[in-house]
């Protein structure tokens, strides 16, 4: 999918000169979105380059979306693109929000497989070998995520996924966190069929989070599988080391999940089951039942309250703001037409 083929993304434009390397289509595109985090971005890019050098037979490119940084990121990317040993394209997306930045990356990426990596993550050296093995069968109608380990032992163990078995998402499991957006992959035809990310969701958006979870739900509604594999490993250096930072993120995640539940109420009513289970667990917590996370002392009550607040916010956005085509790209005629695109 690119800006020419997808009218919803046609306004996106590169902020830097075109790279000097040949424009043959790579097999994989790494998409990294960043804003004012140059201190971790450099290590992220270095790890992607190292993984590409370790497996050069699987041709890769790197697309970095600068989402309004003011810390020298633009200058760094200009220099990095000129000296990179893999194709590196830097673009600027002034509209705030992770979902808007992800859409900018989608518009620019040319690879057959798309890999979303957060700027505070570092790839395992064998990442590309694992990725190629999983996509070698030719099966493409799915979203696949890999292992997310804690990158720094001083960071609290949150926003990680370290199951040792392959898993496929079902309605019995809440989609939030099943595949983490910091390590999420798909074939480009999957992105063309699902359409752009909903820009009301995600960090920096009105609904704070869940742009990746919304994408998983939309994939399931389109009849696609969502799969977790215990390799394709990245290391998450999220930097959150105090309880208050984790609590804020916990609340933001469930604010977005509440909005998600209301958005998909008609087509995915099974999401309500998870809200019911959260309410039941919160009530049990009042009489000595277990917390949501015993180690981090996270309660079920913020899940319930923030779900309700997020649903209310989503309703307000629907009632009082005119939804634009970008926000509802998955419902447009253009996105439907892309489903049959080669």
mmCIF file of C-alpha atoms in Angstrom:
data_model
loop_
_atom_site.group_PDB
_atom_site.id
_atom_site.type_symbol
_atom_site.label_atom_id
_atom_site.label_comp_id
_atom_site.label_asym_id
_atom_site.label_seq_id
_atom_site.Cartn_x
_atom_site.Cartn_y
_atom_site.Cartn_z
ATOM 1 C CA UNK A 1 0.000 0.000 0.000
ATOM 2 C CA UNK A 2 1.362 3.458 -0.833
ATOM 3 C CA UNK A 3 0.134 7.024 -1.017
ATOM 4 C CA UNK A 4 -0.666 6.831 -4.714
ATOM 5 C CA UNK A 5 -2.845 3.723 -4.337
ATOM 6 C CA UNK A 6 -4.500 4.792 -1.086
ATOM 7 C CA UNK A 7 -6.281 8.172 -1.365
ATOM 8 C CA UNK A 8 -6.760 8.365 2.404
ATOM 9 C CA UNK A 9 -2.983 8.637 2.776
ATOM 10 C CA UNK A 10 -2.269 10.720 -0.328
ATOM 11 C CA UNK A 11 -1.499 13.886 1.672
ATOM 12 C CA UNK A 12 1.530 12.291 3.347
ATOM 13 C CA UNK A 13 4.840 13.424 1.907
ATOM 14 C CA UNK A 14 8.505 12.698 2.629
ATOM 15 C CA UNK A 15 10.264 15.434 4.600
ATOM 16 C CA UNK A 16 13.757 14.469 3.452
ATOM 17 C CA UNK A 17 15.323 14.061 -0.012
ATOM 18 C CA UNK A 18 14.863 10.688 -1.713
ATOM 19 C CA UNK A 19 17.584 8.185 -0.747
ATOM 20 C CA UNK A 20 20.434 7.388 -3.147
ATOM 21 C CA UNK A 21 19.883 3.602 -3.192
ATOM 22 C CA UNK A 22 17.923 1.835 -5.947
ATOM 23 C CA UNK A 23 14.174 1.739 -5.385
ATOM 24 C CA UNK A 24 13.648 -1.992 -5.867
ATOM 25 C CA UNK A 25 10.971 -3.348 -3.579
ATOM 26 C CA UNK A 26 12.382 -4.823 -0.333
ATOM 27 C CA UNK A 27 10.970 -7.979 1.216
ATOM 28 C CA UNK A 28 10.349 -6.349 4.596
ATOM 29 C CA UNK A 29 9.758 -2.794 5.829
ATOM 30 C CA UNK A 30 10.494 -1.838 9.421
ATOM 31 C CA UNK A 31 8.273 1.088 10.477
ATOM 32 C CA UNK A 32 9.412 3.088 13.510
ATOM 33 C CA UNK A 33 7.449 6.081 14.810
ATOM 34 C CA UNK A 34 9.150 8.556 17.133
ATOM 35 C CA UNK A 35 8.673 11.851 18.928
ATOM 36 C CA UNK A 36 11.364 13.538 21.050
ATOM 37 C CA UNK A 37 13.093 10.295 22.002
ATOM 38 C CA UNK A 38 16.402 10.527 20.208
ATOM 39 C CA UNK A 39 18.125 8.992 23.235
ATOM 40 C CA UNK A 40 16.445 5.634 22.551
ATOM 41 C CA UNK A 41 15.828 5.980 18.804
ATOM 42 C CA UNK A 42 19.510 5.656 17.898
ATOM 43 C CA UNK A 43 19.807 2.321 19.703
ATOM 44 C CA UNK A 44 16.599 1.085 18.054
ATOM 45 C CA UNK A 45 17.874 1.914 14.566
ATOM 46 C CA UNK A 46 21.273 0.389 15.312
ATOM 47 C CA UNK A 47 19.595 -2.858 16.391
ATOM 48 C CA UNK A 48 17.535 -3.018 13.194
ATOM 49 C CA UNK A 49 20.651 -2.488 11.092
ATOM 50 C CA UNK A 50 22.461 -5.200 13.036
ATOM 51 C CA UNK A 51 19.591 -7.658 12.507
ATOM 52 C CA UNK A 52 19.621 -6.860 8.779
ATOM 53 C CA UNK A 53 23.375 -7.409 8.549
ATOM 54 C CA UNK A 54 22.963 -10.753 10.340
ATOM 55 C CA UNK A 55 20.479 -11.922 7.706
ATOM 56 C CA UNK A 56 21.263 -9.988 4.498
ATOM 57 C CA UNK A 57 19.461 -12.424 2.198
ATOM 58 C CA UNK A 58 16.105 -11.065 3.374
ATOM 59 C CA UNK A 59 16.175 -7.566 1.885
ATOM 60 C CA UNK A 60 14.896 -4.909 4.279
ATOM 61 C CA UNK A 61 14.239 -1.196 4.455
ATOM 62 C CA UNK A 62 13.672 1.121 7.399
ATOM 63 C CA UNK A 63 10.979 3.832 7.467
ATOM 64 C CA UNK A 64 11.182 6.269 10.376
ATOM 65 C CA UNK A 65 8.294 8.663 11.016
ATOM 66 C CA UNK A 66 9.191 11.803 12.964
ATOM 67 C CA UNK A 67 5.970 12.894 14.661
ATOM 68 C CA UNK A 68 6.918 16.495 15.460
ATOM 69 C CA UNK A 69 10.169 16.046 17.382
ATOM 70 C CA UNK A 70 12.075 19.075 18.682
ATOM 71 C CA UNK A 71 15.130 17.312 20.096
ATOM 72 C CA UNK A 72 17.313 17.049 17.004
ATOM 73 C CA UNK A 73 15.675 13.902 15.655
ATOM 74 C CA UNK A 74 15.251 15.389 12.161
ATOM 75 C CA UNK A 75 18.960 16.230 11.871
ATOM 76 C CA UNK A 76 19.972 12.824 13.151
ATOM 77 C CA UNK A 77 17.711 11.065 10.649
ATOM 78 C CA UNK A 78 19.068 13.158 7.782
ATOM 79 C CA UNK A 79 22.608 12.048 8.640
ATOM 80 C CA UNK A 80 21.555 8.450 9.317
ATOM 81 C CA UNK A 81 19.786 8.159 5.951
ATOM 82 C CA UNK A 82 22.893 9.361 4.147
ATOM 83 C CA UNK A 83 25.180 6.811 5.790
ATOM 84 C CA UNK A 84 22.899 3.833 6.432
ATOM 85 C CA UNK A 85 23.908 0.408 5.149
ATOM 86 C CA UNK A 86 20.223 -0.423 4.603
ATOM 87 C CA UNK A 87 17.674 1.795 2.842
ATOM 88 C CA UNK A 88 16.443 4.324 5.406
ATOM 89 C CA UNK A 89 13.660 6.759 4.585
ATOM 90 C CA UNK A 90 12.701 9.440 7.091
ATOM 91 C CA UNK A 91 9.399 11.277 6.808
ATOM 92 C CA UNK A 92 7.717 13.933 8.884
ATOM 93 C CA UNK A 93 4.118 13.719 10.095
ATOM 94 C CA UNK A 94 3.083 16.914 11.843
ATOM 95 C CA UNK A 95 -0.356 15.695 12.929
ATOM 96 C CA UNK A 96 0.103 14.451 16.493
ATOM 97 C CA UNK A 97 -0.611 10.895 17.542
ATOM 98 C CA UNK A 98 0.866 7.443 17.135
ATOM 99 C CA UNK A 99 -1.921 6.288 14.817
ATOM 100 C CA UNK A 100 -1.304 9.215 12.453
ATOM 101 C CA UNK A 101 2.413 8.397 12.484
ATOM 102 C CA UNK A 102 1.737 4.724 11.789
ATOM 103 C CA UNK A 103 -0.437 5.715 8.828
ATOM 104 C CA UNK A 104 2.378 7.873 7.489
ATOM 105 C CA UNK A 105 4.688 4.874 7.716
ATOM 106 C CA UNK A 106 2.145 2.666 5.939
ATOM 107 C CA UNK A 107 1.949 5.150 3.086
ATOM 108 C CA UNK A 108 5.723 5.104 2.592
ATOM 109 C CA UNK A 109 6.600 1.434 3.207
ATOM 110 C CA UNK A 110 7.297 -0.715 0.115
ATOM 111 C CA UNK A 111 8.077 -4.117 1.630
ATOM 112 C CA UNK A 112 6.023 -7.256 1.201
ATOM 113 C CA UNK A 113 5.973 -7.716 4.994
ATOM 114 C CA UNK A 114 5.455 -4.747 7.328
ATOM 115 C CA UNK A 115 6.973 -4.716 10.825
ATOM 116 C CA UNK A 116 5.985 -2.111 13.413
ATOM 117 C CA UNK A 117 8.661 -1.514 16.059
ATOM 118 C CA UNK A 118 8.505 1.148 18.782
ATOM 119 C CA UNK A 119 11.408 3.550 19.100
ATOM 120 C CA UNK A 120 12.257 2.327 22.615
ATOM 121 C CA UNK A 121 12.712 -1.272 21.451
ATOM 122 C CA UNK A 122 15.751 -3.173 20.192
ATOM 123 C CA UNK A 123 15.661 -6.182 17.906
ATOM 124 C CA UNK A 124 17.222 -9.518 18.681
ATOM 125 C CA UNK A 125 19.981 -10.294 16.212
ATOM 126 C CA UNK A 126 18.014 -13.278 14.831
ATOM 127 C CA UNK A 127 14.779 -11.337 14.305
ATOM 128 C CA UNK A 128 14.850 -11.374 10.502
ATOM 129 C CA UNK A 129 15.652 -15.083 10.330
ATOM 130 C CA UNK A 130 12.631 -15.797 12.544
ATOM 131 C CA UNK A 131 10.442 -13.449 10.515
ATOM 132 C CA UNK A 132 11.407 -15.029 7.198
ATOM 133 C CA UNK A 133 10.751 -18.523 8.544
ATOM 134 C CA UNK A 134 7.237 -17.621 9.714
ATOM 135 C CA UNK A 135 6.305 -15.983 6.406
ATOM 136 C CA UNK A 136 7.978 -18.616 4.201
ATOM 137 C CA UNK A 137 4.766 -20.652 3.885
ATOM 138 C CA UNK A 138 3.116 -17.890 1.883
ATOM 139 C CA UNK A 139 0.211 -17.634 4.337
ATOM 140 C CA UNK A 140 -0.480 -13.925 4.520
ATOM 141 C CA UNK A 141 -4.004 -13.310 5.810
ATOM 142 C CA UNK A 142 -3.072 -12.838 9.453
ATOM 143 C CA UNK A 143 -1.419 -10.446 11.881
ATOM 144 C CA UNK A 144 1.549 -11.920 13.716
ATOM 145 C CA UNK A 145 3.340 -10.635 16.804
ATOM 146 C CA UNK A 146 6.464 -11.838 18.568
ATOM 147 C CA UNK A 147 8.044 -11.999 21.989
ATOM 148 C CA UNK A 148 8.611 -8.743 23.900
ATOM 149 C CA UNK A 149 11.170 -8.979 26.702
ATOM 150 C CA UNK A 150 12.074 -6.326 29.231
ATOM 151 C CA UNK A 151 15.124 -4.474 27.941
ATOM 152 C CA UNK A 152 16.490 -3.056 31.191
ATOM 153 C CA UNK A 153 16.318 -4.917 34.483
ATOM 154 C CA UNK A 154 15.645 -1.612 36.265
ATOM 155 C CA UNK A 155 12.384 -1.103 34.330
ATOM 156 C CA UNK A 156 9.209 -2.562 35.806
ATOM 157 C CA UNK A 157 7.898 -5.700 34.022
ATOM 158 C CA UNK A 158 5.057 -4.090 32.091
ATOM 159 C CA UNK A 159 4.228 -3.975 28.350
ATOM 160 C CA UNK A 160 6.002 -7.264 27.790
ATOM 161 C CA UNK A 161 4.881 -10.581 26.267
ATOM 162 C CA UNK A 162 6.988 -13.632 26.966
ATOM 163 C CA UNK A 163 4.796 -16.705 26.489
ATOM 164 C CA UNK A 164 6.727 -19.768 25.340
ATOM 165 C CA UNK A 165 3.991 -21.251 23.127
ATOM 166 C CA UNK A 166 2.456 -20.176 19.844
ATOM 167 C CA UNK A 167 -1.065 -18.817 20.432
ATOM 168 C CA UNK A 168 -3.980 -17.772 18.234
ATOM 169 C CA UNK A 169 -6.361 -15.084 19.470
ATOM 170 C CA UNK A 170 -9.925 -16.202 20.222
ATOM 171 C CA UNK A 171 -12.987 -14.404 21.556
ATOM 172 C CA UNK A 172 -12.275 -15.905 24.970
ATOM 173 C CA UNK A 173 -9.145 -13.736 25.315
ATOM 174 C CA UNK A 174 -9.169 -9.944 25.436
ATOM 175 C CA UNK A 175 -7.270 -8.676 22.369
ATOM 176 C CA UNK A 176 -5.491 -5.957 24.337
ATOM 177 C CA UNK A 177 -1.854 -6.994 24.726
ATOM 178 C CA UNK A 178 -2.241 -10.301 22.874
ATOM 179 C CA UNK A 179 0.003 -8.889 20.152
ATOM 180 C CA UNK A 180 1.831 -5.746 21.231
ATOM 181 C CA UNK A 181 2.004 -2.857 18.781
ATOM 182 C CA UNK A 182 5.728 -2.510 19.473
ATOM 183 C CA UNK A 183 6.289 -5.867 17.732
ATOM 184 C CA UNK A 184 3.477 -6.340 15.231
ATOM 185 C CA UNK A 185 3.864 -7.687 11.685
ATOM 186 C CA UNK A 186 1.610 -8.266 8.693
ATOM 187 C CA UNK A 187 1.709 -8.749 4.943
ATOM 188 C CA UNK A 188 1.148 -5.505 3.032
ATOM 189 C CA UNK A 189 -2.072 -6.963 1.544
ATOM 190 C CA UNK A 190 -3.431 -7.298 5.078
ATOM 191 C CA UNK A 191 -2.826 -3.587 5.685
ATOM 192 C CA UNK A 192 -4.469 -2.786 2.352
ATOM 193 C CA UNK A 193 -7.551 -4.786 3.299
ATOM 194 C CA UNK A 194 -7.914 -3.463 6.855
ATOM 195 C CA UNK A 195 -7.064 0.127 5.949
ATOM 196 C CA UNK A 196 -5.423 2.890 7.991
ATOM 197 C CA UNK A 197 -5.226 2.988 11.761
ATOM 198 C CA UNK A 198 -8.099 4.814 13.451
ATOM 199 C CA UNK A 199 -6.491 8.096 14.473
ATOM 200 C CA UNK A 200 -8.830 8.695 17.386
ATOM 201 C CA UNK A 201 -6.960 5.876 19.171
ATOM 202 C CA UNK A 202 -3.323 5.608 20.229
ATOM 203 C CA UNK A 203 -0.873 7.661 22.254
ATOM 204 C CA UNK A 204 -1.357 11.341 21.472
ATOM 205 C CA UNK A 205 -4.915 10.738 20.234
ATOM 206 C CA UNK A 206 -8.203 11.528 21.917
ATOM 207 C CA UNK A 207 -8.552 7.952 23.171
ATOM 208 C CA UNK A 208 -4.933 7.621 24.433
ATOM 209 C CA UNK A 209 -4.236 4.008 23.419
ATOM 210 C CA UNK A 210 -5.508 0.851 21.677
ATOM 211 C CA UNK A 211 -4.822 1.779 18.062
ATOM 212 C CA UNK A 212 -3.052 -1.592 17.766
ATOM 213 C CA UNK A 213 -5.849 -3.473 19.563
ATOM 214 C CA UNK A 214 -8.427 -1.857 17.279
ATOM 215 C CA UNK A 215 -6.405 -3.142 14.324
ATOM 216 C CA UNK A 216 -6.467 -6.680 15.739
ATOM 217 C CA UNK A 217 -10.235 -6.569 16.214
ATOM 218 C CA UNK A 218 -10.730 -5.276 12.673
ATOM 219 C CA UNK A 219 -8.551 -8.119 11.380
ATOM 220 C CA UNK A 220 -10.657 -10.684 13.231
ATOM 221 C CA UNK A 221 -13.856 -9.119 11.915
ATOM 222 C CA UNK A 222 -12.410 -9.457 8.397
ATOM 223 C CA UNK A 223 -11.894 -13.193 8.982
ATOM 224 C CA UNK A 224 -8.139 -13.039 9.595
ATOM 225 C CA UNK A 225 -6.185 -14.804 12.318
ATOM 226 C CA UNK A 226 -4.126 -13.014 14.967
ATOM 227 C CA UNK A 227 -1.112 -15.056 16.028
ATOM 228 C CA UNK A 228 1.577 -14.756 18.690
ATOM 229 C CA UNK A 229 4.883 -16.600 18.197
ATOM 230 C CA UNK A 230 7.451 -17.088 20.969
ATOM 231 C CA UNK A 231 10.428 -15.874 18.915
ATOM 232 C CA UNK A 232 10.754 -12.788 16.660
ATOM 233 C CA UNK A 233 12.089 -11.215 19.862
ATOM 234 C CA UNK A 234 12.491 -7.560 20.729
ATOM 235 C CA UNK A 235 13.677 -5.954 23.974
ATOM 236 C CA UNK A 236 11.522 -3.145 25.329
ATOM 237 C CA UNK A 237 13.421 -0.320 27.062
ATOM 238 C CA UNK A 238 10.305 1.548 28.179
ATOM 239 C CA UNK A 239 12.035 3.379 31.055
ATOM 240 C CA UNK A 240 9.143 3.186 33.541
ATOM 241 C CA UNK A 241 10.594 2.486 36.955
ATOM 242 C CA UNK A 242 8.052 3.871 39.420
ATOM 243 C CA UNK A 243 4.581 2.686 40.315
ATOM 244 C CA UNK A 244 2.887 5.958 39.284
ATOM 245 C CA UNK A 245 4.148 5.700 35.687
ATOM 246 C CA UNK A 246 2.831 2.159 35.383
ATOM 247 C CA UNK A 247 -0.491 3.143 36.923
ATOM 248 C CA UNK A 248 -0.933 5.971 34.390
ATOM 249 C CA UNK A 249 -0.219 3.630 31.509
ATOM 250 C CA UNK A 250 -2.553 0.991 32.976
ATOM 251 C CA UNK A 251 -5.363 3.570 33.077
ATOM 252 C CA UNK A 252 -4.653 4.829 29.561
ATOM 253 C CA UNK A 253 -4.735 1.308 28.141
ATOM 254 C CA UNK A 254 -8.158 0.630 29.593
ATOM 255 C CA UNK A 255 -9.478 4.054 28.590
ATOM 256 C CA UNK A 256 -8.759 3.079 24.990
ATOM 257 C CA UNK A 257 -10.168 -0.412 25.509
ATOM 258 C CA UNK A 258 -13.470 1.037 26.729
ATOM 259 C CA UNK A 259 -13.745 3.130 23.577
ATOM 260 C CA UNK A 260 -12.858 0.066 21.533
ATOM 261 C CA UNK A 261 -15.690 -1.921 23.113
ATOM 262 C CA UNK A 262 -18.254 0.726 22.206
ATOM 263 C CA UNK A 263 -16.889 1.205 18.690
ATOM 264 C CA UNK A 264 -17.262 -2.500 17.898
ATOM 265 C CA UNK A 265 -20.361 -3.146 20.008
ATOM 266 C CA UNK A 266 -22.510 -4.200 17.067
ATOM 267 C CA UNK A 267 -20.010 -6.410 15.231
ATOM 268 C CA UNK A 268 -17.955 -7.691 18.179
ATOM 269 C CA UNK A 269 -20.326 -7.934 21.148
ATOM 270 C CA UNK A 270 -18.019 -10.531 22.686
ATOM 271 C CA UNK A 271 -15.871 -7.615 23.902
ATOM 272 C CA UNK A 272 -18.639 -6.872 26.428
ATOM 273 C CA UNK A 273 -17.944 -10.251 28.023
ATOM 274 C CA UNK A 274 -14.506 -9.042 29.018
ATOM 275 C CA UNK A 275 -15.950 -5.900 30.582
ATOM 276 C CA UNK A 276 -18.349 -8.079 32.584
ATOM 277 C CA UNK A 277 -15.457 -10.243 33.764
ATOM 278 C CA UNK A 278 -13.533 -7.107 34.821
ATOM 279 C CA UNK A 279 -16.528 -5.899 36.857
ATOM 280 C CA UNK A 280 -16.892 -9.309 38.497
ATOM 281 C CA UNK A 281 -13.160 -9.433 39.339
ATOM 282 C CA UNK A 282 -13.319 -5.887 40.765
ATOM 283 C CA UNK A 283 -16.216 -6.856 43.034
ATOM 284 C CA UNK A 284 -14.315 -9.911 44.238
ATOM 285 C CA UNK A 285 -11.302 -7.716 44.949
ATOM 286 C CA UNK A 286 -13.433 -5.794 47.478
ATOM 287 C CA UNK A 287 -13.811 -8.952 49.549
ATOM 288 C CA UNK A 288 -10.203 -10.084 49.368
ATOM 289 C CA UNK A 289 -10.013 -11.443 45.823
ATOM 290 C CA UNK A 290 -6.823 -11.187 43.780
ATOM 291 C CA UNK A 291 -5.710 -7.971 42.114
ATOM 292 C CA UNK A 292 -5.284 -7.640 38.355
ATOM 293 C CA UNK A 293 -1.502 -7.798 38.832
ATOM 294 C CA UNK A 294 -0.263 -8.926 42.231
ATOM 295 C CA UNK A 295 3.400 -8.047 41.605
ATOM 296 C CA UNK A 296 2.717 -4.481 40.428
ATOM 297 C CA UNK A 297 -0.298 -4.083 42.766
ATOM 298 C CA UNK A 298 -2.594 -3.062 39.903
ATOM 299 C CA UNK A 299 -6.289 -3.171 40.723
ATOM 300 C CA UNK A 300 -9.249 -4.271 38.613
ATOM 301 C CA UNK A 301 -11.111 -1.060 39.492
ATOM 302 C CA UNK A 302 -9.180 1.257 37.140
ATOM 303 C CA UNK A 303 -10.044 -1.195 34.350
ATOM 304 C CA UNK A 304 -13.765 -0.853 35.052
ATOM 305 C CA UNK A 305 -13.765 2.911 35.610
ATOM 306 C CA UNK A 306 -11.493 3.738 32.670
ATOM 307 C CA UNK A 307 -13.469 1.405 30.372
ATOM 308 C CA UNK A 308 -16.579 3.431 31.218
ATOM 309 C CA UNK A 309 -14.741 6.743 30.775
ATOM 310 C CA UNK A 310 -13.296 5.641 27.441
ATOM 311 C CA UNK A 311 -16.692 4.526 26.171
ATOM 312 C CA UNK A 312 -18.144 7.894 27.186
ATOM 313 C CA UNK A 313 -15.337 9.720 25.385
ATOM 314 C CA UNK A 314 -15.907 7.675 22.243
ATOM 315 C CA UNK A 315 -19.613 8.490 22.352
ATOM 316 C CA UNK A 316 -18.778 12.183 22.704
ATOM 317 C CA UNK A 317 -16.477 12.014 19.685
ATOM 318 C CA UNK A 318 -19.231 10.384 17.644
ATOM 319 C CA UNK A 319 -21.951 12.800 18.750
ATOM 320 C CA UNK A 320 -20.087 16.094 18.775
ATOM 321 C CA UNK A 321 -17.379 15.742 16.156
ATOM 322 C CA UNK A 322 -17.846 15.030 12.498
ATOM 323 C CA UNK A 323 -15.802 11.856 11.822
ATOM 324 C CA UNK A 324 -13.430 12.317 8.922
ATOM 325 C CA UNK A 325 -12.493 9.699 6.374
ATOM 326 C CA UNK A 326 -9.115 9.141 7.978
ATOM 327 C CA UNK A 327 -10.654 8.091 11.294
ATOM 328 C CA UNK A 328 -13.014 5.630 9.638
ATOM 329 C CA UNK A 329 -10.768 4.494 6.814
ATOM 330 C CA UNK A 330 -11.707 0.873 7.358
ATOM 331 C CA UNK A 331 -15.302 1.653 6.370
ATOM 332 C CA UNK A 332 -14.672 3.564 3.161
ATOM 333 C CA UNK A 333 -15.210 2.399 -0.385
ATOM 334 C CA UNK A 334 -11.533 2.965 -1.074
ATOM 335 C CA UNK A 335 -10.452 0.567 1.673
ATOM 336 C CA UNK A 336 -12.890 -2.043 0.407
ATOM 337 C CA UNK A 337 -11.495 -1.689 -3.101
ATOM 338 C CA UNK A 338 -7.983 -2.233 -1.727
ATOM 339 C CA UNK A 339 -9.039 -5.668 -0.500
ATOM 340 C CA UNK A 340 -8.725 -7.027 -4.012
ATOM 341 C CA UNK A 341 -5.539 -5.208 -4.890
ATOM 342 C CA UNK A 342 -2.513 -7.370 -5.730
#
